[in-house]
Amino acid sequence: MDYTIVLTAAAGQGVETIETLLSKAFKNSNFFVFSDKEYMSRVRGGVNSTTIRISSKENKGYKQFANFLFLFTKQAFEHSKDRISKDTVIFGEEDFVTNQYSSQFFAIDFLKTAKSLGSAVYANTVAFGFISALFGINTDIAHNAIKNHFANTDVAQKNIDACNEGYKLFKDSPYIKIKPKVEQITPKKYALLSGSQAVAFGALSANAKFLSFYPMSPSTDVAIFLAHQMDKFDIVVEQFEDEIASVNAAIGAWFGGTRAFVTTSGGGYALMEEGVSLAAMSETPLVVHLAQRPAPATGLPTRTSQSDLNLVLYSSHGDFPRAIFSPRNLEDAFFVTQKAFDIADKYQCVSYILTDQFFMSMIYN
């Protein structure tokens, strides 16, 4: 069993919420899950897509063609055309696709159902309920995913009601004929992690107690995740006024005996180079997590790239030893991050952890 679901929507339509809820629900139903997203660098408008791949065996990668494509805006069809094969089942509102694909298309209006519940904002949760029903996910598992996602009890209950409407929408309609073949899977104990969480947990396991940063996609997710763990793990996460201040703060923390690191991307690291030279000259350990994105200059904040190896290998003036790690997978990310701290501490040098946007945002168990 191996199915790929693609969700395509405008920015601001809440497709990331569906990804989070579905990933948790599938994982808790004992499926293997891989998900990733591609999105534009804007708050609203444009078209973004999320891919969720579920299977009965471990999967850690992306498949080009969708088994199920969900369109949440008319522009989504053109955006996702290259994900359609002859076997793709497409869902969307009446006028979302051309006649060429009419035999593969099923009209459905999540927005209309959401509005009947009082607000268009519930459209994504209605879709979550519909997809959960499609794959036979137990309603209790779906409801628990919602309760864990929404802290406010009233908001959670309204979304549970919307989810239930999604279940009904599937069961009381012709869509019920589209049942995919779902295998019974033995329960397994696997953590569901993103790349940014794997790096963060690696730093925590290395006893890192200080993270300094200036926001720069795609590295910021590490800081956001650790900021939520401050009380639990006794770590300080501090946003500084710029990258120069953040690298110097990390050097100061190490000088005072505290394991510290910075998280940044290529353009931010370019501003840190003088600080890196200071760490090298004073033989102060330093750990730099650099999540790569396309360059030069500001580049493309929400796209992926692997072009900064030479930057970290030859950056700063003069010659000094450095260690560079690049994880192959999420398990690697945990252990090499830990190793980066140990090497920096032992040899009083600069250690780098090189990741990229795709690695940061992908999720699997």
XYZ file of C-alpha atoms in Angstrom:
365
model
C 0.000 0.000 0.000
C 1.425 3.365 -1.045
C -0.691 6.469 -1.685
C 0.221 10.100 -2.333
C -2.192 12.901 -1.422
C -1.551 16.403 -2.775
C -3.350 19.421 -1.286
C -3.119 22.632 -3.329
C -4.447 25.960 -2.061
C -3.824 29.683 -1.874
C -1.617 30.990 0.939
C -3.765 31.638 3.987
C -6.316 28.906 3.246
C -4.975 26.693 6.029
C -3.569 23.792 4.035
C -0.728 23.472 6.584
C -3.346 22.718 9.254
C -4.637 19.804 7.170
C -1.056 18.537 6.745
C -0.434 18.623 10.513
C -3.739 16.944 11.402
C -3.471 14.271 8.704
C 0.172 13.457 9.495
C -0.697 12.873 13.159
C -3.884 10.939 12.389
C -2.154 8.670 9.854
C 0.778 8.082 12.205
C -1.591 7.209 15.085
C -3.403 4.824 12.725
C -0.042 3.004 12.323
C 0.685 4.182 8.775
C 4.120 5.342 7.690
C 3.911 9.003 6.751
C 6.089 11.337 4.692
C 5.023 14.918 4.105
C 6.552 18.050 2.668
C 5.363 21.400 1.394
C 6.308 23.954 -1.217
C 5.147 27.496 -0.660
C 5.746 31.016 -1.873
C 7.324 33.759 0.225
C 4.084 35.632 0.880
C 1.403 35.788 3.557
C -1.615 35.591 1.240
C -2.192 34.882 -2.439
C -0.214 32.721 -4.820
C -0.576 28.940 -4.715
C 1.070 26.493 -2.307
C 0.955 22.720 -2.148
C 1.508 20.011 0.438
C 2.333 16.382 -0.329
C 1.442 13.611 2.118
C 2.576 10.093 1.262
C 1.236 7.197 3.345
C 2.291 3.573 3.111
C 2.472 0.248 4.918
C 6.293 0.307 4.703
C 8.805 2.967 5.675
C 8.954 5.799 3.168
C 11.264 8.780 3.336
C 10.736 10.385 -0.037
C 8.633 12.225 -2.519
C 6.545 10.791 -5.369
C 5.798 12.886 -8.439
C 2.273 11.734 -9.275
C -0.660 12.063 -6.891
C -3.187 9.326 -6.255
C -5.541 11.936 -4.779
C -5.374 15.632 -5.658
C -7.426 18.156 -3.665
C -7.886 21.618 -5.184
C -8.924 24.435 -2.834
C -8.788 27.287 -5.357
C -9.286 27.567 -9.118
C -5.630 28.517 -9.690
C -4.556 25.291 -7.960
C -5.249 23.182 -11.044
C -2.585 24.829 -13.242
C -0.134 24.792 -10.345
C -0.510 21.019 -9.808
C -1.001 19.850 -13.403
C 2.365 18.069 -13.462
C 1.264 15.952 -10.461
C -1.659 14.418 -12.403
C -1.432 10.962 -14.011
C -4.163 8.941 -15.709
C -4.900 7.303 -12.327
C -5.134 10.492 -10.252
C -8.498 11.147 -8.586
C -9.166 14.898 -8.436
C -11.461 16.690 -5.987
C -12.517 20.329 -6.184
C -15.366 22.720 -6.929
C -17.396 22.360 -10.151
C -15.375 24.684 -12.420
C -11.864 23.934 -11.091
C -10.666 21.602 -13.890
C -10.783 21.445 -17.687
C -12.902 18.925 -19.636
C -9.772 16.908 -20.385
C -9.796 15.598 -16.802
C -13.566 15.367 -16.273
C -13.509 11.545 -16.064
C -11.077 11.755 -13.106
C -12.837 14.633 -11.379
C -15.287 14.600 -8.471
C -16.994 17.863 -7.553
C -16.956 18.718 -3.854
C -17.384 22.035 -2.054
C -15.694 22.075 1.342
C -16.225 25.831 1.570
C -19.999 25.511 1.247
C -20.102 22.944 4.064
C -17.858 25.162 6.223
C -20.094 28.187 5.700
C -23.120 26.133 6.777
C -21.253 25.645 10.087
C -20.862 29.394 10.511
C -17.463 30.230 9.013
C -15.351 29.565 5.921
C -12.394 28.999 8.248
C -13.595 25.431 8.906
C -13.134 24.360 5.266
C -9.729 22.812 5.983
C -11.093 20.783 8.933
C -14.030 19.590 6.814
C -11.440 18.429 4.253
C -9.485 16.708 7.029
C -12.622 14.784 8.038
C -13.354 13.858 4.422
C -9.816 12.506 3.797
C -9.863 10.684 7.148
C -13.108 8.960 6.122
C -11.637 8.144 2.699
C -8.806 6.208 4.370
C -10.931 4.699 7.127
C -9.297 6.577 10.006
C -11.159 6.047 13.281
C -13.104 9.171 14.341
C -11.554 9.055 17.841
C -8.066 9.311 16.313
C -9.176 12.242 14.120
C -10.798 14.003 17.090
C -7.676 13.530 19.252
C -5.512 15.048 16.510
C -7.761 18.133 16.574
C -7.750 18.365 20.397
C -3.941 18.211 20.426
C -3.673 20.873 17.725
C -6.085 23.479 19.140
C -5.379 24.558 22.725
C -8.720 26.365 23.157
C -11.464 23.848 24.071
C -14.274 25.755 22.293
C -12.216 26.126 19.105
C -11.316 22.428 19.234
C -14.980 21.421 19.599
C -16.070 23.572 16.641
C -13.346 21.960 14.537
C -14.441 18.490 15.698
C -17.970 19.368 14.495
C -16.487 20.439 11.149
C -14.475 17.209 10.970
C -17.647 15.186 11.580
C -19.311 17.017 8.686
C -16.361 15.950 6.521
C -16.961 12.314 7.511
C -20.657 12.677 6.633
C -19.807 14.345 3.322
C -17.839 11.250 2.339
C -20.261 8.624 3.631
C -23.478 10.183 2.316
C -22.336 10.606 -1.267
C -21.026 8.827 -4.406
C -17.448 9.362 -3.157
C -17.761 6.272 -0.974
C -17.045 4.200 -4.124
C -13.504 5.605 -4.263
C -12.298 3.615 -1.251
C -8.520 3.029 -1.508
C -7.193 -0.383 -0.501
C -5.978 0.099 3.072
C -3.937 -2.650 4.723
C -4.169 -3.481 8.419
C -0.856 -2.481 9.927
C 0.767 -3.715 13.142
C 1.226 -0.905 15.699
C 4.773 0.468 15.705
C 6.577 2.894 17.981
C 7.975 5.600 15.717
C 8.372 9.301 16.416
C 6.865 11.725 13.896
C 9.487 14.440 13.366
C 10.409 17.234 10.989
C 13.998 18.012 9.989
C 14.012 21.139 12.156
C 12.818 19.126 15.180
C 15.499 16.467 14.611
C 18.230 19.146 14.669
C 16.649 20.742 17.750
C 16.464 17.447 19.648
C 20.077 16.718 18.689
C 21.121 20.035 20.225
C 19.130 19.306 23.394
C 20.731 15.849 23.681
C 24.145 17.541 23.412
C 23.191 19.664 26.445
C 22.983 22.922 24.475
C 21.705 25.637 26.811
C 21.741 28.723 24.585
C 20.531 29.433 21.040
C 21.033 32.875 19.531
C 19.522 33.767 16.163
C 18.179 36.401 13.856
C 15.177 35.095 11.856
C 16.041 33.759 8.421
C 14.068 31.095 6.572
C 14.400 28.136 6.494
C 16.493 27.981 9.695
C 14.032 29.781 11.988
C 11.894 26.687 12.660
C 14.674 25.307 14.877
C 14.511 28.444 17.043
C 10.702 28.440 17.140
C 10.579 24.807 18.236
C 13.236 25.283 20.946
C 11.555 28.474 22.175
C 8.559 26.296 23.071
C 10.880 23.954 25.022
C 12.618 26.619 27.145
C 10.967 25.720 30.459
C 11.034 21.980 29.821
C 14.746 21.728 28.962
C 16.232 24.787 30.688
C 17.487 26.294 27.415
C 17.589 30.013 26.582
C 16.482 31.009 23.066
C 17.177 34.640 22.215
C 16.449 36.631 19.070
C 19.044 39.354 18.526
C 18.973 42.545 16.483
C 21.137 41.041 13.724
C 23.362 38.103 12.830
C 26.535 39.845 14.052
C 25.110 40.184 17.554
C 23.779 36.613 17.573
C 27.110 34.967 16.646
C 28.991 37.062 19.199
C 26.433 36.124 21.866
C 26.981 32.421 21.123
C 30.763 32.885 21.373
C 30.256 34.684 24.710
C 28.110 31.815 25.988
C 30.802 29.248 25.126
C 33.447 31.499 26.715
C 31.363 31.405 29.897
C 31.167 27.603 29.815
C 27.739 27.118 28.205
C 27.169 24.998 25.112
C 25.569 27.282 22.515
C 24.795 27.503 18.818
C 23.376 29.780 16.130
C 20.828 28.895 13.456
C 20.854 30.809 10.171
C 20.901 30.586 6.370
C 23.522 31.598 3.787
C 22.862 35.350 3.750
C 22.799 35.493 7.537
C 25.964 33.449 7.862
C 27.761 35.874 5.515
C 27.347 38.502 8.244
C 28.675 36.121 10.897
C 32.048 35.474 9.279
C 34.004 38.008 11.335
C 32.580 36.435 14.491
C 33.634 33.003 13.241
C 37.191 34.349 12.851
C 37.039 35.613 16.446
C 36.008 32.127 17.650
C 38.882 30.581 15.665
C 41.476 33.103 16.908
C 40.432 32.770 20.552
C 40.011 28.978 20.222
C 36.448 29.260 21.485
C 34.088 26.462 20.407
C 31.158 27.444 18.187
C 28.360 25.465 16.503
C 26.587 26.895 13.443
C 23.436 25.360 11.970
C 23.091 26.602 8.380
C 19.861 25.709 6.557
C 20.532 26.372 2.870
C 18.301 28.199 0.401
C 18.869 29.483 -3.150
C 21.183 32.483 -3.460
C 22.905 34.889 -4.162
C 21.750 37.840 -2.020
C 18.284 37.374 -0.501
C 17.626 34.571 -2.991
C 14.482 32.477 -2.569
C 13.612 32.095 1.136
C 11.105 29.253 0.710
C 12.916 27.107 -1.871
C 15.675 24.573 -1.376
C 19.353 24.560 -2.335
C 22.643 22.847 -1.448
C 25.079 25.498 -2.599
C 26.761 26.697 0.623
C 29.428 24.038 1.192
C 32.182 26.271 -0.169
C 30.829 29.165 1.909
C 31.354 27.340 5.211
C 34.513 25.568 4.042
C 36.425 28.742 3.090
C 34.623 31.517 5.005
C 36.476 34.033 7.198
C 40.029 35.287 6.728
C 42.936 33.047 7.578
C 43.158 29.302 7.862
C 41.842 27.352 10.847
C 40.376 23.906 11.512
C 36.627 23.382 11.247
C 34.245 20.415 11.183
C 31.345 20.211 8.711
C 28.440 17.764 9.059
C 25.577 17.202 6.637
C 22.860 14.738 7.730
C 21.428 12.246 5.236
C 18.154 11.697 7.098
C 16.323 12.663 10.298
C 18.088 10.050 12.422
C 21.405 11.369 11.131
C 20.381 14.937 11.988
C 19.901 13.993 15.629
C 23.270 12.254 15.982
C 25.448 14.575 13.861
C 24.121 17.623 15.700
C 25.162 15.959 18.937
C 28.551 15.118 17.375
C 29.022 18.706 16.157
C 28.872 19.967 19.751
C 31.259 17.276 21.004
C 33.829 18.009 18.276
C 33.612 21.791 18.809
C 34.048 21.311 22.556
C 36.890 18.789 22.328
C 38.983 20.608 19.717
C 37.877 24.201 20.513
C 36.930 24.800 16.914
C 33.927 25.772 14.770
C 31.471 23.003 13.833
C 28.836 23.311 11.125
C 25.574 21.443 10.531
C 24.502 21.873 6.905
C 20.834 21.256 6.082
C 18.453 22.733 3.480
C 14.867 23.944 3.123
C 13.542 20.576 1.952
C 15.204 18.814 4.877
C 13.903 21.370 7.398
C 10.262 21.108 6.350
C 9.899 17.383 5.584
C 8.146 15.209 8.170
C 8.192 11.442 8.529
C 8.055 8.679 11.140
